[in-house]
Short mmCIF file of C-alpha atoms and ligand atoms in Angstrom, two decimals:
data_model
loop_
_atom_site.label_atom_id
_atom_site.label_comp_id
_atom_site.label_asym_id
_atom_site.label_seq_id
_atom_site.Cartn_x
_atom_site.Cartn_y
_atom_site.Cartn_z
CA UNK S 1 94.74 103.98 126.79
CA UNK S 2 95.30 107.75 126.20
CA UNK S 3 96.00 108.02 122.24
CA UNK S 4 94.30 105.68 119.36
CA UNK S 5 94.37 105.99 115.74
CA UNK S 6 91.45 105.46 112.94
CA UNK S 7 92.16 104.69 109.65
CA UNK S 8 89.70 103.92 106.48
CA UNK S 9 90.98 101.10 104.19
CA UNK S 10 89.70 99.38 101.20
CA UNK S 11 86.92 100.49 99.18
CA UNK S 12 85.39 103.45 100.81
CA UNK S 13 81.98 103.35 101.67
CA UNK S 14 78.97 105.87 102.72
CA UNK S 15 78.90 105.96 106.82
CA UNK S 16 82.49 105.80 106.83
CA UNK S 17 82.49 109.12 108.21
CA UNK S 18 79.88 108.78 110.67
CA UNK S 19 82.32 106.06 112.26
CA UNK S 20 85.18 108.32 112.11
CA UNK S 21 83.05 110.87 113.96
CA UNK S 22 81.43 107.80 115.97
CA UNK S 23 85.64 106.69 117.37
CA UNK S 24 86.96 110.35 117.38
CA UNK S 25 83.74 111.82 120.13
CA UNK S 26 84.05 108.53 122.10
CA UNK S 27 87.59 108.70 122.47
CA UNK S 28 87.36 112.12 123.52
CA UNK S 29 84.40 111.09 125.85
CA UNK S 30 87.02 108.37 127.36
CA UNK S 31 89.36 111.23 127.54
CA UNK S 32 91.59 109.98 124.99
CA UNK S 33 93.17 111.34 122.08
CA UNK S 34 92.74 110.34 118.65
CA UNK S 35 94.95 110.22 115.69
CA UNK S 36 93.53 110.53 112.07
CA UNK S 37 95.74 107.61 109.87
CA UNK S 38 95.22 109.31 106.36
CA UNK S 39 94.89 106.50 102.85
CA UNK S 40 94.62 103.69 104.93
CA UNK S 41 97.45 101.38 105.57
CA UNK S 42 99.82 102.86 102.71
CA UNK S 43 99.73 106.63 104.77
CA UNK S 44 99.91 104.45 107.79
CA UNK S 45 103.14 103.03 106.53
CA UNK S 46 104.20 106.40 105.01
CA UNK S 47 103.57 108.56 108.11
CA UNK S 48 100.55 110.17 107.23
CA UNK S 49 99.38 110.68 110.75
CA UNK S 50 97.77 113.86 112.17
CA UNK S 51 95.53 114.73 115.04
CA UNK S 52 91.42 114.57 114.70
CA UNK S 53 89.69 117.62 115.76
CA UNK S 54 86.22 118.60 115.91
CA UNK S 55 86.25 120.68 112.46
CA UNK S 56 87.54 117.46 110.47
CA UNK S 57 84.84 115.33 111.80
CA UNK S 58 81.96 117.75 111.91
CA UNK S 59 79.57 118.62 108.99
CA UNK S 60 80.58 115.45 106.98
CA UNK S 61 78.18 112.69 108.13
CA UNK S 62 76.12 113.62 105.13
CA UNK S 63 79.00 113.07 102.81
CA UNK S 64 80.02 110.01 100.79
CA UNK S 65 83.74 108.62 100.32
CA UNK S 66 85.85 109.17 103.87
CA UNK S 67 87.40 112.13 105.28
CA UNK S 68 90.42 110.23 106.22
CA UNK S 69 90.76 108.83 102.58
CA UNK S 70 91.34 105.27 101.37
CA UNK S 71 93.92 102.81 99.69
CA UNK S 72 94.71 99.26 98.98
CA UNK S 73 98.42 98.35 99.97
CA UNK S 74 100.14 96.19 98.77
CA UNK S 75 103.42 97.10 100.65
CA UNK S 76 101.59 96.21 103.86
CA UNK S 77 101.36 92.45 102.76
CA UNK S 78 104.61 92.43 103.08
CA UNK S 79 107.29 91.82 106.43
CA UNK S 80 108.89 95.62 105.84
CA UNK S 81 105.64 96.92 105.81
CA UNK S 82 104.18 96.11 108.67
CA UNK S 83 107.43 96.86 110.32
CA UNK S 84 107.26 99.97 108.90
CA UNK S 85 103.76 100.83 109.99
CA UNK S 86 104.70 99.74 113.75
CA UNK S 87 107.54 101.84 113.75
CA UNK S 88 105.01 104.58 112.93
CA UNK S 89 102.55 104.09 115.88
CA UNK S 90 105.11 103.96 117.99
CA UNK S 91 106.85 106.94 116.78
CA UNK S 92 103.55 108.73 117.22
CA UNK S 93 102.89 107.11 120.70
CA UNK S 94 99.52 105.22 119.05
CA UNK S 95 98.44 102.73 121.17
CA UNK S 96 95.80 101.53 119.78
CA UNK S 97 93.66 101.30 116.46
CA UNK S 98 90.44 101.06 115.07
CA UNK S 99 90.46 100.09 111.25
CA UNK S 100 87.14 100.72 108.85
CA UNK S 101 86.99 97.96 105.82
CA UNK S 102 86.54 94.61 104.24
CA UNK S 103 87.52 91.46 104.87
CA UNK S 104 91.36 92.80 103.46
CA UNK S 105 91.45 95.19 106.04
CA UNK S 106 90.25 93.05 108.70
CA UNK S 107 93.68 90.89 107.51
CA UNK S 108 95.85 93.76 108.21
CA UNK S 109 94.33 94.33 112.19
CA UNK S 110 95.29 90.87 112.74
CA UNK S 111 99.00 91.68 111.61
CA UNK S 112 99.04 93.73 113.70
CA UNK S 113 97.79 92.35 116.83
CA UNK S 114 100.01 89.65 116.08
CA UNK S 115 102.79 92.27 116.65
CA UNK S 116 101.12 93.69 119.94
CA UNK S 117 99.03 96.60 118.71
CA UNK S 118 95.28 96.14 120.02
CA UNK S 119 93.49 96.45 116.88
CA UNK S 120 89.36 96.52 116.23
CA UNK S 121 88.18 96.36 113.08
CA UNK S 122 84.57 97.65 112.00
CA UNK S 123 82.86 96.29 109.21
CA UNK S 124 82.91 99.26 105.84
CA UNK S 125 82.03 97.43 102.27
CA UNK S 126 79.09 98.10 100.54
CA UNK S 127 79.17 94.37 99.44
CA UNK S 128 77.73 92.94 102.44
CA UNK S 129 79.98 89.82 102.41
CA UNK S 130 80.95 89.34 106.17
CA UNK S 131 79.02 86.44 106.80
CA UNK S 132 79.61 87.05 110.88
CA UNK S 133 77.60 90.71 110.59
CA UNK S 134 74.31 91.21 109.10
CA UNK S 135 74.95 94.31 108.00
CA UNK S 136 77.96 96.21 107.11
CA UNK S 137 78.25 100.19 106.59
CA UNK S 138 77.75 101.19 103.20
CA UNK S 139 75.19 97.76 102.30
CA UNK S 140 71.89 100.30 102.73
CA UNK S 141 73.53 103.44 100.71
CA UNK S 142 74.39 101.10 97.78
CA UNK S 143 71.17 99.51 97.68
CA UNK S 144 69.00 102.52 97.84
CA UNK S 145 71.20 104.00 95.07
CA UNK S 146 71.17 100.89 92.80
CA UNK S 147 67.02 101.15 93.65
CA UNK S 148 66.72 104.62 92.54
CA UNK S 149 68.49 103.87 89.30
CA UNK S 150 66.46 100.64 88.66
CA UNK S 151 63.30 102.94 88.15
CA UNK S 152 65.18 105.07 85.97
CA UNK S 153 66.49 102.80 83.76
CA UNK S 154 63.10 100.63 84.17
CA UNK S 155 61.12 103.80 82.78
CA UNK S 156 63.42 103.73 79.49
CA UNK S 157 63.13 100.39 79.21
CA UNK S 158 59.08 100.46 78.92
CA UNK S 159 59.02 103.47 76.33
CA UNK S 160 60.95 100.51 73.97
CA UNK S 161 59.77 97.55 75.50
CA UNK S 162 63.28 96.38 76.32
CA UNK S 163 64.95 94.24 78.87
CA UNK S 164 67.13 96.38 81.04
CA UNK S 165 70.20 93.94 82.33
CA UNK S 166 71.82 96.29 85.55
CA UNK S 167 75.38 95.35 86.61
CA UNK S 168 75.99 96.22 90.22
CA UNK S 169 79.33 95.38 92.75
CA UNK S 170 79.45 92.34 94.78
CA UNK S 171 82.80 90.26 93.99
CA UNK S 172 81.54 87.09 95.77
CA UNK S 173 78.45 88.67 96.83
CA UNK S 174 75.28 89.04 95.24
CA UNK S 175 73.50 91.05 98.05
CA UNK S 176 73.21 94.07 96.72
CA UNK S 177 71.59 92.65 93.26
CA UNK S 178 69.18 90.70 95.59
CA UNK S 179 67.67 93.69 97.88
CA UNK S 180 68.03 96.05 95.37
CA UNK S 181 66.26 93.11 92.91
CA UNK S 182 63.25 93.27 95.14
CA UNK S 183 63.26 96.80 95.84
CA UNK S 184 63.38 97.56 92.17
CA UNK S 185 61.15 94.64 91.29
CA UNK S 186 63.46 92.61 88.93
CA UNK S 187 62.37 90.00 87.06
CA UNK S 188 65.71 88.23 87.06
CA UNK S 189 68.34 88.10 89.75
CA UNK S 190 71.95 86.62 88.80
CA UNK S 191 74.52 86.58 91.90
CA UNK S 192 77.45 84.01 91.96
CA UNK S 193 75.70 82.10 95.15
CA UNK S 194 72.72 80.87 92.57
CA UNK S 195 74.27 78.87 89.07
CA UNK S 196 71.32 79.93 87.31
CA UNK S 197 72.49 78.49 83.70
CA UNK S 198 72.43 81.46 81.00
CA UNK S 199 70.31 79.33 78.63
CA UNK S 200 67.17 79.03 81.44
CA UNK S 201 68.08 82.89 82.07
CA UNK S 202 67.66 83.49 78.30
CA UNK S 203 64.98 81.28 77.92
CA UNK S 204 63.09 82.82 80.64
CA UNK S 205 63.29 86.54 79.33
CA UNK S 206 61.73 85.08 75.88
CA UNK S 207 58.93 83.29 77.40
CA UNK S 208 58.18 86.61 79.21
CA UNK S 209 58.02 88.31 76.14
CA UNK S 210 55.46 85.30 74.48
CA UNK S 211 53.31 86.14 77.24
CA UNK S 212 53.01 89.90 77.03
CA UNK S 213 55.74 90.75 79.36
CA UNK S 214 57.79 93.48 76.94
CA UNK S 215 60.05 94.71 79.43
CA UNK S 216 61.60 93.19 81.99
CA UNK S 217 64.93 94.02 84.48
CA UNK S 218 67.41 91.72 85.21
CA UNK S 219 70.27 92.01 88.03
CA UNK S 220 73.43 90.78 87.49
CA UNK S 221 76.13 91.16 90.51
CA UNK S 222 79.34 91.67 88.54
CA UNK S 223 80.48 88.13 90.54
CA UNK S 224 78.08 86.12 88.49
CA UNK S 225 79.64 88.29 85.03
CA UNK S 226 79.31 91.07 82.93
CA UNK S 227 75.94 92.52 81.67
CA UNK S 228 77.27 93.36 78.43
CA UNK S 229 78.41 89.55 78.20
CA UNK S 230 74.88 88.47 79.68
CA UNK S 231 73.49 90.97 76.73
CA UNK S 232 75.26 89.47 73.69
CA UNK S 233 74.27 85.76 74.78
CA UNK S 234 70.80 86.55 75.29
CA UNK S 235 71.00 88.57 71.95
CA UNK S 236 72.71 85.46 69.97
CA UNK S 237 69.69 83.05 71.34
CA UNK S 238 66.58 84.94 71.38
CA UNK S 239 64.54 88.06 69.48
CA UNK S 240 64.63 90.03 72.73
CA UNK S 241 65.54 93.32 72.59
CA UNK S 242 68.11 94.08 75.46
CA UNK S 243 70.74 96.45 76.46
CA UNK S 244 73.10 96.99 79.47
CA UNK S 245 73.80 99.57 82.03
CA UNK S 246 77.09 98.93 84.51
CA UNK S 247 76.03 101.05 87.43
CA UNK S 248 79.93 101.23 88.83
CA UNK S 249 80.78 103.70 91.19
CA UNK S 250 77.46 105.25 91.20
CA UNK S 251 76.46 102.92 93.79
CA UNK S 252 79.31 103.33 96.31
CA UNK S 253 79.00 107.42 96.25
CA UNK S 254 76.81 109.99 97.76
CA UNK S 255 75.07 110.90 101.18
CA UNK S 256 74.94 108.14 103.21
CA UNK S 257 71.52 106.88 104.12
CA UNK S 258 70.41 107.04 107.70
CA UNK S 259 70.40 103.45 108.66
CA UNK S 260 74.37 103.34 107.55
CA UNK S 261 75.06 106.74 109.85
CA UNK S 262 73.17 104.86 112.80
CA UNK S 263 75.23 101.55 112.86
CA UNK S 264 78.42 103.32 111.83
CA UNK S 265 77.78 105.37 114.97
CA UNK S 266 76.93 102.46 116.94
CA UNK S 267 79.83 100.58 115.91
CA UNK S 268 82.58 103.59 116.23
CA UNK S 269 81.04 103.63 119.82
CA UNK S 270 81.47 99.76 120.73
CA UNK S 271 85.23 99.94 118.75
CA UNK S 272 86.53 102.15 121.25
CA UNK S 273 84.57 101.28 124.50
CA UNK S 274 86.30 97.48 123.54
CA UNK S 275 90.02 99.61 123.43
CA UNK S 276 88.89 101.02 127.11
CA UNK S 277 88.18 97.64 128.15
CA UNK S 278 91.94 96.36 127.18
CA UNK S 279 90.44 94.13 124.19
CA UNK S 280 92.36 93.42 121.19
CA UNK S 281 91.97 91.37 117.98
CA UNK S 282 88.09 92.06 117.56
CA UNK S 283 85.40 92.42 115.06
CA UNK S 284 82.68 94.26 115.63
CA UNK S 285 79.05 93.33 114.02
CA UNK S 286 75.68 93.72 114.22
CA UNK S 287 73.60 90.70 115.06
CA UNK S 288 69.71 90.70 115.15
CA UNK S 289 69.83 94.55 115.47
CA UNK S 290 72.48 94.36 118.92
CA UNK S 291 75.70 95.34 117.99
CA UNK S 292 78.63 92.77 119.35
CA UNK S 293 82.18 92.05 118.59
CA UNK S 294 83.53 88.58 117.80
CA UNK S 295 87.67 87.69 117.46
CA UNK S 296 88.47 88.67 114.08
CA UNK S 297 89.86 85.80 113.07
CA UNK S 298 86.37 83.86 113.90
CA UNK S 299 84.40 86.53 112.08
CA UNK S 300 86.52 86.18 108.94
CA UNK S 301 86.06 82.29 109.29
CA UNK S 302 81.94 83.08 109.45
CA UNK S 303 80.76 81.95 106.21
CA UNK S 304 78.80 84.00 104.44
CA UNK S 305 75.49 82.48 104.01
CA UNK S 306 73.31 83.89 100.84
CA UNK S 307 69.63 84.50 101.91
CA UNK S 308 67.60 82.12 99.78
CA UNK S 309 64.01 82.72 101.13
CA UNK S 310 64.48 86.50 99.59
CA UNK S 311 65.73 85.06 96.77
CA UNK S 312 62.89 82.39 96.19
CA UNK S 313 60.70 85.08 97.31
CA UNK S 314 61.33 87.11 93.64
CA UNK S 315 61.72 83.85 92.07
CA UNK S 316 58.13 83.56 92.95
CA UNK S 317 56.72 87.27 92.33
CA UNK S 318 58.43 87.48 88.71
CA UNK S 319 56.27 84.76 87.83
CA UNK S 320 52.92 86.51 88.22
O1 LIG D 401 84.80 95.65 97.80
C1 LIG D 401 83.83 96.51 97.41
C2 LIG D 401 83.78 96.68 95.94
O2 LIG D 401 82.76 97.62 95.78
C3 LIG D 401 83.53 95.44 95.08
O3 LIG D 401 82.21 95.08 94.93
C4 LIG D 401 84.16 95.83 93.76
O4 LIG D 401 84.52 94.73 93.01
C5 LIG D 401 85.32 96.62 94.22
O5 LIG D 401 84.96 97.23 95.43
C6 LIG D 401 85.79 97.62 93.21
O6 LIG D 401 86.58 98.56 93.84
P1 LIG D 401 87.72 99.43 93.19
O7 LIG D 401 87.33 99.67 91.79
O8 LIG D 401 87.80 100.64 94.02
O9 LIG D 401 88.96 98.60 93.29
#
């Protein structure tokens, strides 16, 4: 294979630009050349194709977002899309592709295997929610922003002896409320894999307070709803004092930690060694710290399973 493209789709996430530098300095090690795809599939579609050189790649590990830019397309769902994109590659002589994103994205690669591109996707959401990787890029950044803020917002809480509820991302997921939960010491976790009733959430927060316990912090992944909804319920049933905080896009942002660099590199690597081998139509994860590729369309049938033993295990220190 002498050329290959990269593209970022999705929700961007820190370490996407350690893979980017990860594909683009092992394709030049394998003496290829590679292609920057700019915005994902949409500047895929639209021709938004340019060479990678060193200066684009270097000096940005550090960085948040993705050099190469994101999107979510819609128009790649779709037949003309996808015959569009094709037409693209092959205009540009791409042969083939390594794709950074979410499950979404992961959709896409298979499109266009189906149509004879080899395609490898690698694992970018901070959500965690591929249930055939342990760890995806952009998981550790979130969670050690999330943890920072806890402690903020935990120190305001105190000065009024308030309950702090935190709303972080996870669609489906609640992993980042539940590491972030135990790094931050929460008292309450709420993720959509646990139906924790509101009333026994409520009811816990006042019984904290009978016993001394003024302030406490409670997680809520924005899959299990919406702190300011969680607030007014708790409000309407009980004399605690509590207020909200939506962390948003504060969590995806800034310098990647080093753990995300690390397996971004590692996974950039194992991406394009798997296009040297001839492979198509893989996935590549991270089990028990030894990175490995699986077909995609096995890893996207991997169900992602919700680790309950961390989960008891705050269960059982917000108690005492
Ligand atoms: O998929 C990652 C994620 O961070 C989700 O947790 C969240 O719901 C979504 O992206 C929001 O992304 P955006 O606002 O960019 O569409």
């Amino acid at each position: 294979m002498k050329r290959i493209g990269v593209l970022t789709s999705g929700g961007d996430t820190p370490g996407m630009n350690s893979a980017i530098r990860s594909v683009f300095k092992t394709g030049v090690a394998h003496g290829m050349q590679v292609m920057g795809i700019y915005h994902g599939y949409k500047g895929l579609i639209e021709g938004r194709v340019d060479y990678l050189t060193h200066e684009q790649v270097e000096n940005k590990m550090h960085k948040g977002g993705t050099v190469l830019r994101t999107a979510r397309s819609e128009e790649f769902r779709t037949e003309g899309g996808v015959e569009k994109a094709l037409s693209v590659l092959h205009a540009y002589g791409i042969e083939g592709l390594v794709v950074i994103g979410g499950d979404g994205s992961f959709r896409g690669c298979m499109e266009l295997v189906k149509n004879g591109v080899p395609t490898i996707g690698i694992p970018g959401t901070i959500d965690n929610d591929l249930g055939y990787t342990d760890f995806t890029i952009g998981f550790d950044t979130a969670v050690n922003n999330v943890t920072n803020e806890i402690y903020k917002i935990r120190d305001t809480m105190r000065a009024h002896d308030r309950v702090g509820v935190i709303e972080v991302m996870g669609r489906n997921c609640g992993d980042i409320a539940l590491w972030a939960g135990i790094a931050g010491a929460a008292d309450l976790i709420l993720v959509p894999e646990i139906d924790l009733p509101w009333d026994e959430a409520a009811k816990r927060l006042a019984q904290n307070k009978l016993r001394g316990k003024l302030t406490s912090i409670v997680m809520i992944a924005e899959g299990a709803g919406r702190a300011e909804d969680f607030v007014a319920y708790v409000r309407e049933h009980t004399d605690v004092e509590i207020k909200a905080t939506v962390l948003g896009y504060i969590q995806r942002g800034g310098n990647p930690s080093a753990f995300d660099r690390v397996l971004a590199a590692r996974m950039g690597q194992r991406a394009v060694e798997l296009l040297d081998e001839g492979k198509a139509g893989r996935a590549v994860g991270i089990r028990k710290n030894k990175i490995y590729d699986a077909a995609l369309a096995d890893a996207l049938e991997v169900k992602d399973e919700f680790d309950m033993k961390l989960y008891e295990l705050n269960e059982m220190m917000a108690q005492f």
